[in-house]
């Protein structure tokens, strides 16, 4: 059963400007240590750092929408973090208030699974998040 769906579109050039203007202040406020490490590794690719951050920004926005709140009600940027499986597939981890909200949304006898899809085509980065409730085995 689908519990929530969210999508967001982010402008990579806008994120690049924010990075130039605010640097680590922006990075530290919004992204986890793991997300920052991935962006550093991808910085050598043309548009890599800004594109990496833009996709993760969009994923956090999409996740907050799928949680049914948007970025309000106590949810923090760092309550949501994108990482990648060895296959490259993105996955979303939630902590803090976002994890509490996810638990509230999930019916008894089910587990929540967050599906994430990311893409970019300069100057745009896009994310889709679907939260699924699967019956416990």
PDB file of C-alpha atoms in Angstrom:
ATOM      1  CA  UNK A   1       0.000   0.000   0.000  1.00  0.00           C
ATOM      2  CA  UNK A   2       1.237   3.501  -0.808  1.00  0.00           C
ATOM      3  CA  UNK A   3       1.488   5.795   2.217  1.00  0.00           C
ATOM      4  CA  UNK A   4       2.877   8.869   0.475  1.00  0.00           C
ATOM      5  CA  UNK A   5       4.308  10.235  -2.756  1.00  0.00           C
ATOM      6  CA  UNK A   6       6.506  13.305  -3.173  1.00  0.00           C
ATOM      7  CA  UNK A   7       8.442  14.958  -5.949  1.00  0.00           C
ATOM      8  CA  UNK A   8      10.661  17.993  -6.267  1.00  0.00           C
ATOM      9  CA  UNK A   9      12.621  19.807  -8.939  1.00  0.00           C
ATOM     10  CA  UNK A  10      15.770  21.745  -8.005  1.00  0.00           C
ATOM     11  CA  UNK A  11      17.834  24.117 -10.117  1.00  0.00           C
ATOM     12  CA  UNK A  12      21.485  23.013 -10.057  1.00  0.00           C
ATOM     13  CA  UNK A  13      22.719  26.541 -10.821  1.00  0.00           C
ATOM     14  CA  UNK A  14      20.742  27.895  -7.854  1.00  0.00           C
ATOM     15  CA  UNK A  15      22.342  25.308  -5.559  1.00  0.00           C
ATOM     16  CA  UNK A  16      25.752  26.192  -7.032  1.00  0.00           C
ATOM     17  CA  UNK A  17      25.112  29.838  -6.134  1.00  0.00           C
ATOM     18  CA  UNK A  18      24.090  28.912  -2.591  1.00  0.00           C
ATOM     19  CA  UNK A  19      27.273  26.839  -2.248  1.00  0.00           C
ATOM     20  CA  UNK A  20      29.381  29.787  -3.434  1.00  0.00           C
ATOM     21  CA  UNK A  21      27.596  32.205  -1.121  1.00  0.00           C
ATOM     22  CA  UNK A  22      27.236  30.119   2.053  1.00  0.00           C
ATOM     23  CA  UNK A  23      29.665  27.195   1.595  1.00  0.00           C
ATOM     24  CA  UNK A  24      30.017  24.963   4.632  1.00  0.00           C
ATOM     25  CA  UNK A  25      27.276  26.804   6.506  1.00  0.00           C
ATOM     26  CA  UNK A  26      24.784  25.516   3.911  1.00  0.00           C
ATOM     27  CA  UNK A  27      26.392  22.073   3.637  1.00  0.00           C
ATOM     28  CA  UNK A  28      26.403  21.547   7.415  1.00  0.00           C
ATOM     29  CA  UNK A  29      22.815  22.750   7.885  1.00  0.00           C
ATOM     30  CA  UNK A  30      21.283  20.551   5.202  1.00  0.00           C
ATOM     31  CA  UNK A  31      23.439  17.499   4.495  1.00  0.00           C
ATOM     32  CA  UNK A  32      24.757  14.545   6.474  1.00  0.00           C
ATOM     33  CA  UNK A  33      28.475  13.758   6.696  1.00  0.00           C
ATOM     34  CA  UNK A  34      27.970  10.874   4.287  1.00  0.00           C
ATOM     35  CA  UNK A  35      26.156  13.084   1.764  1.00  0.00           C
ATOM     36  CA  UNK A  36      28.951  15.651   1.957  1.00  0.00           C
ATOM     37  CA  UNK A  37      31.587  12.960   1.407  1.00  0.00           C
ATOM     38  CA  UNK A  38      29.811  11.766  -1.741  1.00  0.00           C
ATOM     39  CA  UNK A  39      29.616  15.339  -3.056  1.00  0.00           C
ATOM     40  CA  UNK A  40      33.348  15.846  -2.441  1.00  0.00           C
ATOM     41  CA  UNK A  41      34.143  12.682  -4.412  1.00  0.00           C
ATOM     42  CA  UNK A  42      31.922  13.844  -7.274  1.00  0.00           C
ATOM     43  CA  UNK A  43      33.273  17.417  -7.310  1.00  0.00           C
ATOM     44  CA  UNK A  44      35.817  16.547 -10.002  1.00  0.00           C
ATOM     45  CA  UNK A  45      33.022  15.742 -12.451  1.00  0.00           C
ATOM     46  CA  UNK A  46      31.699  18.758 -14.369  1.00  0.00           C
ATOM     47  CA  UNK A  47      28.899  20.132 -12.202  1.00  0.00           C
ATOM     48  CA  UNK A  48      29.393  17.159  -9.884  1.00  0.00           C
ATOM     49  CA  UNK A  49      29.257  18.777  -6.471  1.00  0.00           C
ATOM     50  CA  UNK A  50      26.357  21.113  -7.190  1.00  0.00           C
ATOM     51  CA  UNK A  51      24.483  18.398  -9.076  1.00  0.00           C
ATOM     52  CA  UNK A  52      24.986  15.921  -6.239  1.00  0.00           C
ATOM     53  CA  UNK A  53      23.703  18.407  -3.668  1.00  0.00           C
ATOM     54  CA  UNK A  54      20.795  19.487  -5.884  1.00  0.00           C
ATOM     55  CA  UNK A  55      19.585  15.891  -6.280  1.00  0.00           C
ATOM     56  CA  UNK A  56      19.802  15.318  -2.544  1.00  0.00           C
ATOM     57  CA  UNK A  57      18.071  18.632  -1.824  1.00  0.00           C
ATOM     58  CA  UNK A  58      15.244  17.584  -4.163  1.00  0.00           C
ATOM     59  CA  UNK A  59      15.076  14.156  -2.484  1.00  0.00           C
ATOM     60  CA  UNK A  60      14.717  15.729   0.969  1.00  0.00           C
ATOM     61  CA  UNK A  61      11.941  18.013  -0.300  1.00  0.00           C
ATOM     62  CA  UNK A  62      10.207  15.065  -1.986  1.00  0.00           C
ATOM     63  CA  UNK A  63      10.524  12.943   1.149  1.00  0.00           C
ATOM     64  CA  UNK A  64       9.029  15.670   3.332  1.00  0.00           C
ATOM     65  CA  UNK A  65       6.081  15.860   0.920  1.00  0.00           C
ATOM     66  CA  UNK A  66       5.661  12.075   0.946  1.00  0.00           C
ATOM     67  CA  UNK A  67       5.612  12.255   4.749  1.00  0.00           C
ATOM     68  CA  UNK A  68       2.660  14.613   4.341  1.00  0.00           C
ATOM     69  CA  UNK A  69       4.228  17.604   6.026  1.00  0.00           C
ATOM     70  CA  UNK A  70       6.604  19.443   3.753  1.00  0.00           C
ATOM     71  CA  UNK A  71       9.434  21.052   5.679  1.00  0.00           C
ATOM     72  CA  UNK A  72       7.436  22.077   8.733  1.00  0.00           C
ATOM     73  CA  UNK A  73       6.175  20.571  11.975  1.00  0.00           C
ATOM     74  CA  UNK A  74       9.673  20.003  13.375  1.00  0.00           C
ATOM     75  CA  UNK A  75      11.216  18.117  10.475  1.00  0.00           C
ATOM     76  CA  UNK A  76      14.842  19.045   9.858  1.00  0.00           C
ATOM     77  CA  UNK A  77      16.854  18.758   6.658  1.00  0.00           C
ATOM     78  CA  UNK A  78      19.291  16.390   8.292  1.00  0.00           C
ATOM     79  CA  UNK A  79      16.425  14.136   9.475  1.00  0.00           C
ATOM     80  CA  UNK A  80      16.492  12.796   5.897  1.00  0.00           C
ATOM     81  CA  UNK A  81      19.657  11.512   4.203  1.00  0.00           C
ATOM     82  CA  UNK A  82      20.339   9.943   0.826  1.00  0.00           C
ATOM     83  CA  UNK A  83      22.979   7.278   0.396  1.00  0.00           C
ATOM     84  CA  UNK A  84      23.609   4.733  -2.321  1.00  0.00           C
ATOM     85  CA  UNK A  85      23.687   0.952  -2.320  1.00  0.00           C
ATOM     86  CA  UNK A  86      26.747  -0.692  -3.921  1.00  0.00           C
ATOM     87  CA  UNK A  87      24.638  -0.964  -7.101  1.00  0.00           C
ATOM     88  CA  UNK A  88      24.277   2.829  -7.145  1.00  0.00           C
ATOM     89  CA  UNK A  89      20.593   2.756  -6.207  1.00  0.00           C
ATOM     90  CA  UNK A  90      19.723   5.708  -3.961  1.00  0.00           C
ATOM     91  CA  UNK A  91      18.127   5.016  -0.593  1.00  0.00           C
ATOM     92  CA  UNK A  92      16.618   7.398   1.950  1.00  0.00           C
ATOM     93  CA  UNK A  93      17.280   7.075   5.676  1.00  0.00           C
ATOM     94  CA  UNK A  94      15.132   9.006   8.128  1.00  0.00           C
ATOM     95  CA  UNK A  95      15.924   9.883  11.731  1.00  0.00           C
ATOM     96  CA  UNK A  96      14.527  12.200  14.367  1.00  0.00           C
ATOM     97  CA  UNK A  97      11.162  13.763  13.693  1.00  0.00           C
ATOM     98  CA  UNK A  98      10.984  12.306  10.165  1.00  0.00           C
ATOM     99  CA  UNK A  99      11.382   8.784  11.579  1.00  0.00           C
ATOM    100  CA  UNK A 100       8.692   9.521  14.175  1.00  0.00           C
ATOM    101  CA  UNK A 101       6.330  10.783  11.471  1.00  0.00           C
ATOM    102  CA  UNK A 102       7.034   7.695   9.338  1.00  0.00           C
ATOM    103  CA  UNK A 103       6.252   5.430  12.302  1.00  0.00           C
ATOM    104  CA  UNK A 104       2.957   7.294  12.897  1.00  0.00           C
ATOM    105  CA  UNK A 105       1.980   6.829   9.228  1.00  0.00           C
ATOM    106  CA  UNK A 106       2.763   3.118   9.129  1.00  0.00           C
ATOM    107  CA  UNK A 107      -0.180   0.866  10.010  1.00  0.00           C
ATOM    108  CA  UNK A 108       0.264  -1.867  12.602  1.00  0.00           C
ATOM    109  CA  UNK A 109       1.523  -5.087  11.031  1.00  0.00           C
ATOM    110  CA  UNK A 110       3.358  -3.243   8.247  1.00  0.00           C
ATOM    111  CA  UNK A 111       6.868  -1.947   7.643  1.00  0.00           C
ATOM    112  CA  UNK A 112       7.592   1.263   5.755  1.00  0.00           C
ATOM    113  CA  UNK A 113       9.878   1.202   2.737  1.00  0.00           C
ATOM    114  CA  UNK A 114      11.067   4.472   1.177  1.00  0.00           C
ATOM    115  CA  UNK A 115      11.739   4.318  -2.561  1.00  0.00           C
ATOM    116  CA  UNK A 116      13.850   7.101  -4.120  1.00  0.00           C
ATOM    117  CA  UNK A 117      14.569   7.983  -7.726  1.00  0.00           C
ATOM    118  CA  UNK A 118      17.014  10.775  -8.644  1.00  0.00           C
ATOM    119  CA  UNK A 119      17.913  12.300 -11.987  1.00  0.00           C
ATOM    120  CA  UNK A 120      19.551  15.394 -13.378  1.00  0.00           C
ATOM    121  CA  UNK A 121      19.815  17.117 -16.729  1.00  0.00           C
ATOM    122  CA  UNK A 122      21.629  20.411 -16.292  1.00  0.00           C
ATOM    123  CA  UNK A 123      20.319  22.787 -15.025  1.00  0.00           C
ATOM    124  CA  UNK A 124      17.680  20.594 -13.355  1.00  0.00           C
ATOM    125  CA  UNK A 125      17.774  17.901 -10.686  1.00  0.00           C
ATOM    126  CA  UNK A 126      14.667  15.927  -9.858  1.00  0.00           C
ATOM    127  CA  UNK A 127      13.634  13.439  -7.199  1.00  0.00           C
ATOM    128  CA  UNK A 128      10.660  11.187  -6.608  1.00  0.00           C
ATOM    129  CA  UNK A 129       9.945   9.513  -3.284  1.00  0.00           C
ATOM    130  CA  UNK A 130       7.317   6.843  -2.699  1.00  0.00           C
ATOM    131  CA  UNK A 131       6.662   5.509   0.783  1.00  0.00           C
ATOM    132  CA  UNK A 132       5.260   1.995   0.723  1.00  0.00           C
ATOM    133  CA  UNK A 133       3.787  -0.026   3.568  1.00  0.00           C
ATOM    134  CA  UNK A 134       4.604  -3.738   3.242  1.00  0.00           C
ATOM    135  CA  UNK A 135       2.999  -6.417   5.414  1.00  0.00           C
ATOM    136  CA  UNK A 136       5.410  -7.879   7.953  1.00  0.00           C
ATOM    137  CA  UNK A 137       6.352 -11.458   7.151  1.00  0.00           C
TER     138      UNK A 137
END
